[in-house]
Amino acid sequence: PPRILDSTRLGGGGEGGGGVTLSDPIDPSSVQGTKTFSVLALAFEDGSIHLIDAKSGERVCSSEELKVRADGTRVEIVAMSFDSGANYLGVLTVDGDVAIFEFKYGLVVSTSSSSAVAGAGGSSGGGVVPTSNDNNLAMMGGENNRDGFTMNQKQGRSEKKLFDNFLSRLAGDDRGSRGGGAGGGIILGDADAREEKNQSQELPRMATTANATQFKNESYDMTTSDVTTFSLSLIQAVSIARFTYKLNNGTNMIATCLAIDPAYRRKKEKGIVVGFSNGRLIYTKRSAHGGVTADDRGFGGVMGSLLQPKRYDLDLYQSAGVNGIEAVAWRGSLLSWADESGVKIFDIEKMSRIAHIDRPSGARASLYPHISSLSPTLAFERSDSLLICWGDCLMNMTIVNSRTGLGESDVIDKTGVRLTVRCDMAWEMDFVGCGVQPIDNEFVAVLGLSSGSACDGLKDENGKDLSDGDNNSLGQYFVELQIIKRSDGSMISSDVLPLAVNDLVTNSKPSTKDFVLASSFCTPRMEDTLEANGEDAVVEESAEVDIQNIIMNTMISSIKEEQPKTVFMDQHMRWNMDAFRRAIFDDYYQDEAEQESCASSVSSDDSDDYTFLFRPNKITPCSTKMLTNIPAMVVRSRDDLVLAQFRDVDDAIDHAQSTKKYGLVLRYGLNHRQMLRRHSLDSMIEDYLNGVLNPSETLEDYESPRLLSIRRINIAAKAAPILIGGNIKSWERWVNEFSAIPGGLLILRPYVPVRDPKLAPQIYDSFLQKLFSEISEMFIKEITNSNQDTEFIHSNAVDLFSAAIRAWGSSSSLRDRIKLHQKYLEGNTVRSKRSEEQIRLLCEAEGALANRMQQSATIYLQFDASTAQNLGDDSDYVSSFQPPPSGPTNDCLFSLTAMQTFFENELKKVKSSKDDVRFHRTKLAILETLSDLYFIEGDTRSALLSYLMVGSEHSIEVLDKMSSAALEKVLKNDVSMFSDSKFNCRFKHVLTFIQYAELHKLLIDPDVIGRQEVPPIVSLICLVGLENAGQFIVDHCALPESKGYSTQVEHGAVWFPIDMVAKQLKNYPKLLLWFLHNVLTNRPEIYVKFPNTAVPPTTVTKLHKNHFDLFVSFDDQSYIPERRLSDVPSFEELKQESSMLKFLKAALPHGGIRSDDVRKT
């Protein structure tokens, strides 16, 4: 294959930009409406020239268009030079032939179905030309057509995938295949194959005006494909200007170096500087570019000579050295060249010298046995700064202004100041430099050659010794890229590059010319004022023009008012390596205090930080330009070409993935998702959740697999809405993943979306059914190890499951539930621990209803830690929430019929195992769930019956205890015995539900919940507790029904006949005594005082007799086993009436109890 010569040039200064700057035809608002490309020009040994995109490796044009000689013969090329913006490329051959190529760039927009090319400038015109793969290329050239192209795109734009496309354009995403453009990388293989590839990828030329008109009338949709990519191409034929320098062949004189004026496109007189081996430096001015395309025939003879641009050659310098002019650099009005004596700095505008820098002592090839020759490298990094790399010496010369010591030969500018040179950096390196490029204002990159002995002990990625002859393709030296700090000369980074060199001569004794370092941060530049104007023009072109504001501002303000001048700043001055590393690799720069806080007991068991989502983002602020416009450096040998870039986000993600730190991977992706190229955010989210839920797969240093902790499940559940957002398929997938983890669904439930997005009812059904099955299995497995802790766990699990049923029911049922809890709390103004459960249920219902009205995935997509802290936390919701207007709604998230059928079948299963105590808690949970489902459906009767069945089932545990407590209350008046459990407190709102739904009659029917079950009054007592149930029953009691008296309805309240209540409590004598005692104490008008009748009802007098018999049967004589003097009560004690004595005084006058019977007893 042909070898690359020492004329590699990286162009694209872009008149203020960082490269070839083009307007984006798709979305002018992305990255200020511009895209930046770096163009790389390569000259090969066979005389061919290749123009490629430096970052993608794609051809910008065919090499057949870049011919130095008109007849097509190829000659060795020794130098190339771009102007600012890479619009012109100057090429110099060894024989003194010069060709200057003019390029008109365009942006190729490629999709899977269509592609378009937008021009960056030049003449107007356009058209549509079909290509071999049936893709449409819309070739738009010039400023006139750009607005029309953009308008057509906006008309045909689809809103589908707007978010993804916007991020891709903003980040300049180059993922995916490139179709329809001049694609393909540089192939250094077989010449026939390379030529075939060039022909197959030949760009279409300009079409006719008719085709252009046809394009404007067609509809054109740029968002119909999944992948939109951008690439650089030429939209016009290359214009070539050719001329020749006559050389004296008898003296072996050859051309050595070339530089064209960075302002070549702007200036009328085109400037070129050429150096020769005899030490002659010629400055050529031409009146015009004078280029012609390959299709132009031109004029021959005398007429052709007259039409050529006028040319003027001026000898700037004549060196007396042997090697002649070795290097030349041009920036604005400053020109610098190097010969055997040293480096010169010259003002090309004033034609005056500025300084001479002697050749460094270490810049001699004789000092380095492994080097054949040394060539200097000159690079203007700023308009006032020149970098010099020569031998082992690295220098930085700064041009400064001085008003003192003016001499006759000093260069004086318009203000009368002298231009002098100051050396700001001079360091001796440990290798021979081949090239230098700026990185930022603190660091520079140097490419050099190190001897094989200097690299002893170095190993490659596979652990092989680099100094081994079989492993070292470069023989006795190594190519090394170092990053050196300007202030102290220290080396902060060093990489040995395994460049391929096939020439045995080069391997044995190379020249520094054989290796070149180029950077997108150091390209040809004009004067700073012109660059600043060009930068302003780019911003103005990318912005939307408001004609009305322009006219109004012109009318109000003075036309001659001067606008503040923009100060131009070079690319490397806008970028900072440390700031970039802090922004990308922020984990390497954490303070010790921050590291200690991250290593708290909460996250100490993790090998990675998974909780960063819930903390404020402390990433170092960094502009988008700094994050995306990183320097691209090209390193080449004669047989190899390498694109070197700073480690970006994708590299950081690769490294974190290799160590299985998926939390760090996701943090990189979220903080810099606009910069992702090789990785997908979806895959990072999946890896993160898998890493949290599978600790044994992420921690390799543990000898035994780790168990999944509740803390890690909490982290994954809390992160799910932040990361999954509105992706329904992902929610379905991760709900299934959590269902495989014991307790996972309980933790995930508060974070499952209920509005945006709303999942399919089958997902909610399956979620609840799996959750209940898991809870019932837990009840059965832990029945043998029941203790206080397990009781709390079981109760908490049922609470969480019930909360899910209520929260996912209809919004109208949530509103009704809120009213029930509020009414109960209004009737119990005294707050105590017993009302805390009702307050919790109220806040839970309010939070669930607020979530149903307000939850949105758009909040989660912001990835805001402050938002993430309150997701799913219903208990912290403020009770000032205003519920929506009343009215029934059918917006239940799950299928109500399917869920009722499921739990009714489950109830039948547990009823068939009635004697098995393992199913007791399961039956309680089923009955409570059915009551909630009936409540959601609006079936109040079935809901109350289910509540009563809950109390009936609960009576197995608490009925004996409650009966004993009721008896103690009557006999000893011991209030401390009454302490309702948490279970009772959860159902206190049922009393309010009965009252406002007017369901009192259901409590009167003793067989309403079945003959084999406990009576409804007893079930209510076991459900809500003695105190609340007793007060409720007594408040609603009335006289027994008779011919003249029936159950009354007053103010919407149904009264219970006292005899029917006593009938239900007949088989529960302790509760009956407690009930009659409460009626005697709180409602004497219906028991012992009858203001409306003189003769008490017979049923009441019978109750008096039963009441007295109960007192006698439960009179406890155990505390006086034998009569003693000490047992005789005192006078104070005799003054206190017992419960029985109070009853006798009130009941004896009514005749239900005879005095003789009392005396005998």
mmCIF file of C-alpha atoms in Angstrom, residues 807-1083:
data_model
loop_
_atom_site.group_PDB
_atom_site.id
_atom_site.type_symbol
_atom_site.label_atom_id
_atom_site.label_comp_id
_atom_site.label_asym_id
_atom_site.label_seq_id
_atom_site.Cartn_x
_atom_site.Cartn_y
_atom_site.Cartn_z
ATOM 1 C CA ALA A 807 -55.170 3.177 46.458
ATOM 2 C CA TRP A 808 -55.836 1.370 43.167
ATOM 3 C CA GLY A 809 -59.601 1.399 43.560
ATOM 4 C CA SER A 810 -61.857 4.066 42.113
ATOM 5 C CA SER A 811 -61.102 7.664 42.956
ATOM 6 C CA SER A 812 -64.664 8.145 44.207
ATOM 7 C CA SER A 813 -64.144 5.379 46.791
ATOM 8 C CA LEU A 814 -61.003 7.148 47.983
ATOM 9 C CA ARG A 815 -62.957 10.360 48.327
ATOM 10 C CA ASP A 816 -65.688 8.577 50.325
ATOM 11 C CA ARG A 817 -63.075 6.932 52.520
ATOM 12 C CA ILE A 818 -61.527 10.326 53.258
ATOM 13 C CA LYS A 819 -64.938 11.609 54.344
ATOM 14 C CA LEU A 820 -65.436 8.629 56.666
ATOM 15 C CA HIS A 821 -62.121 9.151 58.449
ATOM 16 C CA GLN A 822 -62.705 12.891 58.681
ATOM 17 C CA LYS A 823 -66.184 12.420 60.181
ATOM 18 C CA TYR A 824 -64.852 9.983 62.735
ATOM 19 C CA LEU A 825 -62.055 12.322 63.768
ATOM 20 C CA GLU A 826 -64.502 15.247 63.990
ATOM 21 C CA GLY A 827 -66.640 13.252 66.405
ATOM 22 C CA ASN A 828 -63.586 12.418 68.522
ATOM 23 C CA THR A 829 -61.992 15.776 69.145
ATOM 24 C CA VAL A 830 -59.681 14.424 71.843
ATOM 25 C CA ARG A 831 -56.555 13.142 70.085
ATOM 26 C CA SER A 832 -54.923 10.088 71.604
ATOM 27 C CA LYS A 833 -52.872 7.138 70.511
ATOM 28 C CA ARG A 834 -56.118 5.375 69.708
ATOM 29 C CA SER A 835 -56.889 7.938 66.975
ATOM 30 C CA GLU A 836 -53.412 7.839 65.438
ATOM 31 C CA GLU A 837 -54.371 4.862 63.315
ATOM 32 C CA GLN A 838 -57.333 6.736 61.847
ATOM 33 C CA ILE A 839 -55.111 9.731 61.136
ATOM 34 C CA ARG A 840 -52.696 7.440 59.346
ATOM 35 C CA LEU A 841 -55.482 5.965 57.244
ATOM 36 C CA LEU A 842 -56.750 9.456 56.430
ATOM 37 C CA CYS A 843 -53.320 10.623 55.263
ATOM 38 C CA GLU A 844 -52.898 7.410 53.324
ATOM 39 C CA ALA A 845 -56.183 7.930 51.469
ATOM 40 C CA GLU A 846 -55.423 11.597 50.776
ATOM 41 C CA GLY A 847 -51.984 10.720 49.421
ATOM 42 C CA ALA A 848 -53.402 7.970 47.208
ATOM 43 C CA LEU A 849 -56.064 10.301 45.788
ATOM 44 C CA ALA A 850 -53.496 13.026 45.168
ATOM 45 C CA ASN A 851 -51.322 10.491 43.387
ATOM 46 C CA ARG A 852 -54.250 9.452 41.202
ATOM 47 C CA MET A 853 -54.847 13.081 40.239
ATOM 48 C CA GLN A 854 -51.277 14.365 39.879
ATOM 49 C CA GLN A 855 -48.782 11.544 39.275
ATOM 50 C CA SER A 856 -46.893 12.068 36.029
ATOM 51 C CA ALA A 857 -43.860 10.466 34.409
ATOM 52 C CA THR A 858 -42.635 13.874 33.224
ATOM 53 C CA ILE A 859 -41.516 14.590 36.786
ATOM 54 C CA TYR A 860 -39.394 11.464 36.880
ATOM 55 C CA LEU A 861 -37.599 12.196 33.606
ATOM 56 C CA GLN A 862 -35.955 15.219 35.201
ATOM 57 C CA PHE A 863 -33.813 12.871 37.328
ATOM 58 C CA ASP A 864 -34.101 15.351 40.182
ATOM 59 C CA ALA A 865 -32.997 14.090 43.587
ATOM 60 C CA SER A 866 -35.388 16.441 45.389
ATOM 61 C CA THR A 867 -38.307 14.970 43.421
ATOM 62 C CA ALA A 868 -37.160 11.427 44.042
ATOM 63 C CA GLN A 869 -37.204 11.833 47.801
ATOM 64 C CA ASN A 870 -41.018 12.073 48.010
ATOM 65 C CA LEU A 871 -42.037 9.535 45.367
ATOM 66 C CA GLY A 872 -44.494 7.061 46.765
ATOM 67 C CA ASP A 873 -44.220 8.409 50.309
ATOM 68 C CA ASP A 874 -47.946 8.656 51.024
ATOM 69 C CA SER A 875 -47.568 9.071 54.770
ATOM 70 C CA ASP A 876 -45.881 12.443 54.424
ATOM 71 C CA TYR A 877 -48.711 13.922 52.416
ATOM 72 C CA VAL A 878 -50.188 17.109 53.905
ATOM 73 C CA SER A 879 -53.862 16.731 54.754
ATOM 74 C CA SER A 880 -54.763 20.108 53.240
ATOM 75 C CA PHE A 881 -55.388 18.368 49.896
ATOM 76 C CA GLN A 882 -58.623 19.438 48.250
ATOM 77 C CA PRO A 883 -60.394 16.394 46.760
ATOM 78 C CA PRO A 884 -61.970 16.624 43.308
ATOM 79 C CA PRO A 885 -65.726 17.201 42.836
ATOM 80 C CA SER A 886 -68.008 14.444 44.106
ATOM 81 C CA GLY A 887 -69.611 11.828 41.926
ATOM 82 C CA PRO A 888 -69.124 8.114 41.266
ATOM 83 C CA THR A 889 -66.235 7.160 39.015
ATOM 84 C CA ASN A 890 -65.357 3.934 37.226
ATOM 85 C CA ASP A 891 -61.619 4.440 37.114
ATOM 86 C CA CYS A 892 -60.553 1.431 39.130
ATOM 87 C CA LEU A 893 -57.075 0.397 38.029
ATOM 88 C CA PHE A 894 -57.650 -3.316 38.458
ATOM 89 C CA SER A 895 -60.552 -5.436 37.290
ATOM 90 C CA LEU A 896 -63.030 -5.302 40.156
ATOM 91 C CA THR A 897 -64.966 -8.361 39.032
ATOM 92 C CA ALA A 898 -61.836 -10.439 38.594
ATOM 93 C CA MET A 899 -60.503 -9.481 41.999
ATOM 94 C CA GLN A 900 -63.810 -10.209 43.761
ATOM 95 C CA THR A 901 -63.982 -13.614 42.096
ATOM 96 C CA PHE A 902 -60.399 -14.375 43.072
ATOM 97 C CA PHE A 903 -60.856 -13.557 46.756
ATOM 98 C CA GLU A 904 -64.266 -15.237 46.997
ATOM 99 C CA ASN A 905 -62.644 -18.424 45.735
ATOM 100 C CA GLU A 906 -59.832 -17.989 48.216
ATOM 101 C CA LEU A 907 -62.403 -17.589 50.991
ATOM 102 C CA LYS A 908 -64.053 -20.856 50.026
ATOM 103 C CA LYS A 909 -60.698 -22.604 50.243
ATOM 104 C CA VAL A 910 -59.977 -21.408 53.770
ATOM 105 C CA LYS A 911 -63.550 -22.118 54.925
ATOM 106 C CA SER A 912 -63.085 -25.734 53.917
ATOM 107 C CA SER A 913 -60.167 -25.847 56.365
ATOM 108 C CA LYS A 914 -62.028 -24.212 59.204
ATOM 109 C CA ASP A 915 -60.370 -26.217 61.957
ATOM 110 C CA ASP A 916 -56.861 -25.473 60.655
ATOM 111 C CA VAL A 917 -55.538 -22.517 62.684
ATOM 112 C CA ARG A 918 -52.901 -21.824 60.014
ATOM 113 C CA PHE A 919 -55.553 -20.220 57.818
ATOM 114 C CA HIS A 920 -56.960 -17.931 60.491
ATOM 115 C CA ARG A 921 -54.887 -14.877 59.543
ATOM 116 C CA THR A 922 -55.347 -15.610 55.859
ATOM 117 C CA LYS A 923 -59.120 -15.633 56.323
ATOM 118 C CA LEU A 924 -58.966 -12.307 58.178
ATOM 119 C CA ALA A 925 -56.994 -10.759 55.325
ATOM 120 C CA ILE A 926 -59.430 -12.126 52.715
ATOM 121 C CA LEU A 927 -62.480 -10.811 54.563
ATOM 122 C CA GLU A 928 -60.925 -7.387 55.013
ATOM 123 C CA THR A 929 -59.994 -7.292 51.326
ATOM 124 C CA LEU A 930 -63.526 -8.260 50.304
ATOM 125 C CA SER A 931 -64.934 -5.490 52.474
ATOM 126 C CA ASP A 932 -62.662 -2.999 50.704
ATOM 127 C CA LEU A 933 -63.656 -4.354 47.281
ATOM 128 C CA TYR A 934 -67.379 -4.096 48.097
ATOM 129 C CA PHE A 935 -66.791 -0.580 49.401
ATOM 130 C CA ILE A 936 -65.054 0.345 46.114
ATOM 131 C CA GLU A 937 -67.955 -1.152 44.191
ATOM 132 C CA GLY A 938 -70.457 0.880 46.269
ATOM 133 C CA ASP A 939 -72.188 -2.169 47.796
ATOM 134 C CA THR A 940 -72.435 -0.883 51.369
ATOM 135 C CA ARG A 941 -74.477 -3.831 52.687
ATOM 136 C CA SER A 942 -71.960 -6.437 51.479
ATOM 137 C CA ALA A 943 -69.129 -4.267 52.759
ATOM 138 C CA LEU A 944 -70.602 -4.136 56.268
ATOM 139 C CA LEU A 945 -71.302 -7.868 56.276
ATOM 140 C CA SER A 946 -67.660 -8.498 55.382
ATOM 141 C CA TYR A 947 -66.562 -6.194 58.180
ATOM 142 C CA LEU A 948 -68.787 -8.120 60.630
ATOM 143 C CA MET A 949 -67.333 -11.400 59.408
ATOM 144 C CA VAL A 950 -63.884 -9.972 60.124
ATOM 145 C CA GLY A 951 -65.024 -9.309 63.694
ATOM 146 C CA SER A 952 -66.548 -12.766 63.920
ATOM 147 C CA GLU A 953 -63.267 -14.372 62.806
ATOM 148 C CA HIS A 954 -61.294 -12.141 65.127
ATOM 149 C CA SER A 955 -63.478 -13.197 68.068
ATOM 150 C CA ILE A 956 -61.569 -16.464 68.150
ATOM 151 C CA GLU A 957 -58.601 -14.569 69.534
ATOM 152 C CA VAL A 958 -60.099 -11.772 71.604
ATOM 153 C CA LEU A 959 -63.616 -12.709 72.744
ATOM 154 C CA ASP A 960 -62.583 -14.295 76.045
ATOM 155 C CA LYS A 961 -60.229 -11.442 76.860
ATOM 156 C CA MET A 962 -62.872 -8.847 76.022
ATOM 157 C CA SER A 963 -65.496 -10.632 78.151
ATOM 158 C CA SER A 964 -63.180 -10.720 81.146
ATOM 159 C CA ALA A 965 -62.275 -7.063 80.664
ATOM 160 C CA ALA A 966 -65.974 -6.141 80.463
ATOM 161 C CA LEU A 967 -66.705 -7.957 83.750
ATOM 162 C CA GLU A 968 -63.786 -6.220 85.497
ATOM 163 C CA LYS A 969 -65.144 -2.906 84.286
ATOM 164 C CA VAL A 970 -68.546 -3.610 85.874
ATOM 165 C CA LEU A 971 -67.430 -5.166 89.154
ATOM 166 C CA LYS A 972 -64.307 -3.147 89.924
ATOM 167 C CA ASN A 973 -64.798 -0.126 87.657
ATOM 168 C CA ASP A 974 -61.231 -0.661 86.365
ATOM 169 C CA VAL A 975 -60.813 1.633 83.364
ATOM 170 C CA SER A 976 -57.216 0.524 82.794
ATOM 171 C CA MET A 977 -58.449 -2.828 81.584
ATOM 172 C CA PHE A 978 -59.783 -1.176 78.423
ATOM 173 C CA SER A 979 -56.998 -0.798 75.886
ATOM 174 C CA ASP A 980 -58.146 -1.325 72.299
ATOM 175 C CA SER A 981 -55.597 -3.044 70.086
ATOM 176 C CA LYS A 982 -54.220 -1.689 66.813
ATOM 177 C CA PHE A 983 -56.517 -4.101 65.060
ATOM 178 C CA ASN A 984 -59.561 -2.451 66.664
ATOM 179 C CA CYS A 985 -58.297 1.036 65.899
ATOM 180 C CA ARG A 986 -58.095 0.238 62.187
ATOM 181 C CA PHE A 987 -61.865 -0.357 62.028
ATOM 182 C CA LYS A 988 -63.248 2.458 64.166
ATOM 183 C CA HIS A 989 -64.425 4.269 61.044
ATOM 184 C CA VAL A 990 -66.860 1.360 60.483
ATOM 185 C CA LEU A 991 -69.130 2.904 63.155
ATOM 186 C CA THR A 992 -69.274 6.113 61.116
ATOM 187 C CA PHE A 993 -69.858 4.017 58.005
ATOM 188 C CA ILE A 994 -72.855 2.281 59.663
ATOM 189 C CA GLN A 995 -74.342 5.561 60.796
ATOM 190 C CA TYR A 996 -74.083 7.484 57.515
ATOM 191 C CA ALA A 997 -75.048 4.484 55.354
ATOM 192 C CA GLU A 998 -77.985 3.748 57.740
ATOM 193 C CA LEU A 999 -77.117 0.085 58.133
ATOM 194 C CA HIS A 1000 -78.302 -0.276 61.751
ATOM 195 C CA LYS A 1001 -80.960 -2.842 60.903
ATOM 196 C CA LEU A 1002 -78.304 -5.318 59.829
ATOM 197 C CA LEU A 1003 -77.011 -5.381 63.402
ATOM 198 C CA ILE A 1004 -80.437 -6.333 64.780
ATOM 199 C CA ASP A 1005 -80.766 -9.506 62.697
ATOM 200 C CA PRO A 1006 -78.897 -12.216 64.643
ATOM 201 C CA ASP A 1007 -78.550 -14.485 61.558
ATOM 202 C CA VAL A 1008 -77.361 -11.854 59.103
ATOM 203 C CA ILE A 1009 -73.853 -13.331 58.890
ATOM 204 C CA GLY A 1010 -74.914 -16.943 59.427
ATOM 205 C CA ARG A 1011 -76.280 -19.056 62.229
ATOM 206 C CA GLN A 1012 -72.944 -20.661 62.925
ATOM 207 C CA GLU A 1013 -71.207 -17.341 63.332
ATOM 208 C CA VAL A 1014 -71.243 -15.090 66.347
ATOM 209 C CA PRO A 1015 -74.086 -12.525 66.493
ATOM 210 C CA PRO A 1016 -73.497 -9.218 64.659
ATOM 211 C CA ILE A 1017 -73.414 -7.193 67.887
ATOM 212 C CA VAL A 1018 -70.658 -9.427 69.259
ATOM 213 C CA SER A 1019 -68.823 -9.224 65.926
ATOM 214 C CA LEU A 1020 -68.996 -5.439 66.063
ATOM 215 C CA ILE A 1021 -67.581 -5.453 69.604
ATOM 216 C CA CYS A 1022 -64.687 -7.688 68.551
ATOM 217 C CA LEU A 1023 -64.116 -5.517 65.462
ATOM 218 C CA VAL A 1024 -63.948 -2.032 66.958
ATOM 219 C CA GLY A 1025 -63.322 -2.755 70.654
ATOM 220 C CA LEU A 1026 -65.319 -2.567 73.861
ATOM 221 C CA GLU A 1027 -65.228 1.153 74.445
ATOM 222 C CA ASN A 1028 -66.262 2.354 70.993
ATOM 223 C CA ALA A 1029 -68.752 -0.451 70.367
ATOM 224 C CA GLY A 1030 -70.352 -0.052 73.828
ATOM 225 C CA GLN A 1031 -70.815 3.690 73.400
ATOM 226 C CA PHE A 1032 -72.224 3.257 69.888
ATOM 227 C CA ILE A 1033 -74.690 0.519 70.897
ATOM 228 C CA VAL A 1034 -75.927 2.302 74.004
ATOM 229 C CA ASP A 1035 -76.367 5.597 72.156
ATOM 230 C CA HIS A 1036 -78.628 3.905 69.618
ATOM 231 C CA CYS A 1037 -80.667 1.733 72.045
ATOM 232 C CA ALA A 1038 -84.403 2.195 72.512
ATOM 233 C CA LEU A 1039 -87.280 0.666 74.468
ATOM 234 C CA PRO A 1040 -88.485 -2.747 73.330
ATOM 235 C CA GLU A 1041 -91.033 -2.915 70.539
ATOM 236 C CA SER A 1042 -94.673 -3.218 71.631
ATOM 237 C CA LYS A 1043 -98.113 -2.437 70.246
ATOM 238 C CA GLY A 1044 -97.796 1.197 71.191
ATOM 239 C CA TYR A 1045 -94.105 1.561 70.600
ATOM 240 C CA SER A 1046 -91.889 0.517 67.664
ATOM 241 C CA THR A 1047 -88.331 1.065 66.599
ATOM 242 C CA GLN A 1048 -88.062 4.770 65.875
ATOM 243 C CA VAL A 1049 -86.134 6.758 63.308
ATOM 244 C CA GLU A 1050 -85.014 10.103 64.612
ATOM 245 C CA HIS A 1051 -82.753 12.416 62.655
ATOM 246 C CA GLY A 1052 -81.751 9.572 60.320
ATOM 247 C CA ALA A 1053 -80.617 7.264 63.159
ATOM 248 C CA VAL A 1054 -82.197 3.836 63.674
ATOM 249 C CA TRP A 1055 -82.613 2.814 67.303
ATOM 250 C CA PHE A 1056 -81.830 -0.697 68.595
ATOM 251 C CA PRO A 1057 -84.496 -2.311 70.828
ATOM 252 C CA ILE A 1058 -82.785 -3.071 74.116
ATOM 253 C CA ASP A 1059 -84.287 -6.544 74.409
ATOM 254 C CA MET A 1060 -83.029 -7.569 70.938
ATOM 255 C CA VAL A 1061 -79.508 -6.544 71.837
ATOM 256 C CA ALA A 1062 -79.742 -8.477 75.096
ATOM 257 C CA LYS A 1063 -81.030 -11.478 73.158
ATOM 258 C CA GLN A 1064 -77.883 -11.518 70.976
ATOM 259 C CA LEU A 1065 -75.717 -11.281 74.114
ATOM 260 C CA LYS A 1066 -77.630 -14.057 75.947
ATOM 261 C CA ASN A 1067 -74.926 -16.625 75.311
ATOM 262 C CA TYR A 1068 -72.245 -14.162 76.432
ATOM 263 C CA PRO A 1069 -73.233 -13.389 80.053
ATOM 264 C CA LYS A 1070 -70.218 -11.231 80.833
ATOM 265 C CA LEU A 1071 -70.877 -9.030 77.811
ATOM 266 C CA LEU A 1072 -74.603 -8.967 78.687
ATOM 267 C CA LEU A 1073 -73.853 -7.758 82.228
ATOM 268 C CA TRP A 1074 -71.500 -5.143 80.769
ATOM 269 C CA PHE A 1075 -74.136 -3.993 78.270
ATOM 270 C CA LEU A 1076 -76.935 -3.725 80.869
ATOM 271 C CA HIS A 1077 -74.630 -1.876 83.227
ATOM 272 C CA ASN A 1078 -73.772 0.627 80.446
ATOM 273 C CA VAL A 1079 -77.447 1.154 79.705
ATOM 274 C CA LEU A 1080 -78.151 1.684 83.421
ATOM 275 C CA THR A 1081 -75.330 4.208 83.652
ATOM 276 C CA ASN A 1082 -75.713 6.094 80.349
ATOM 277 C CA ARG A 1083 -79.349 5.607 79.287
#
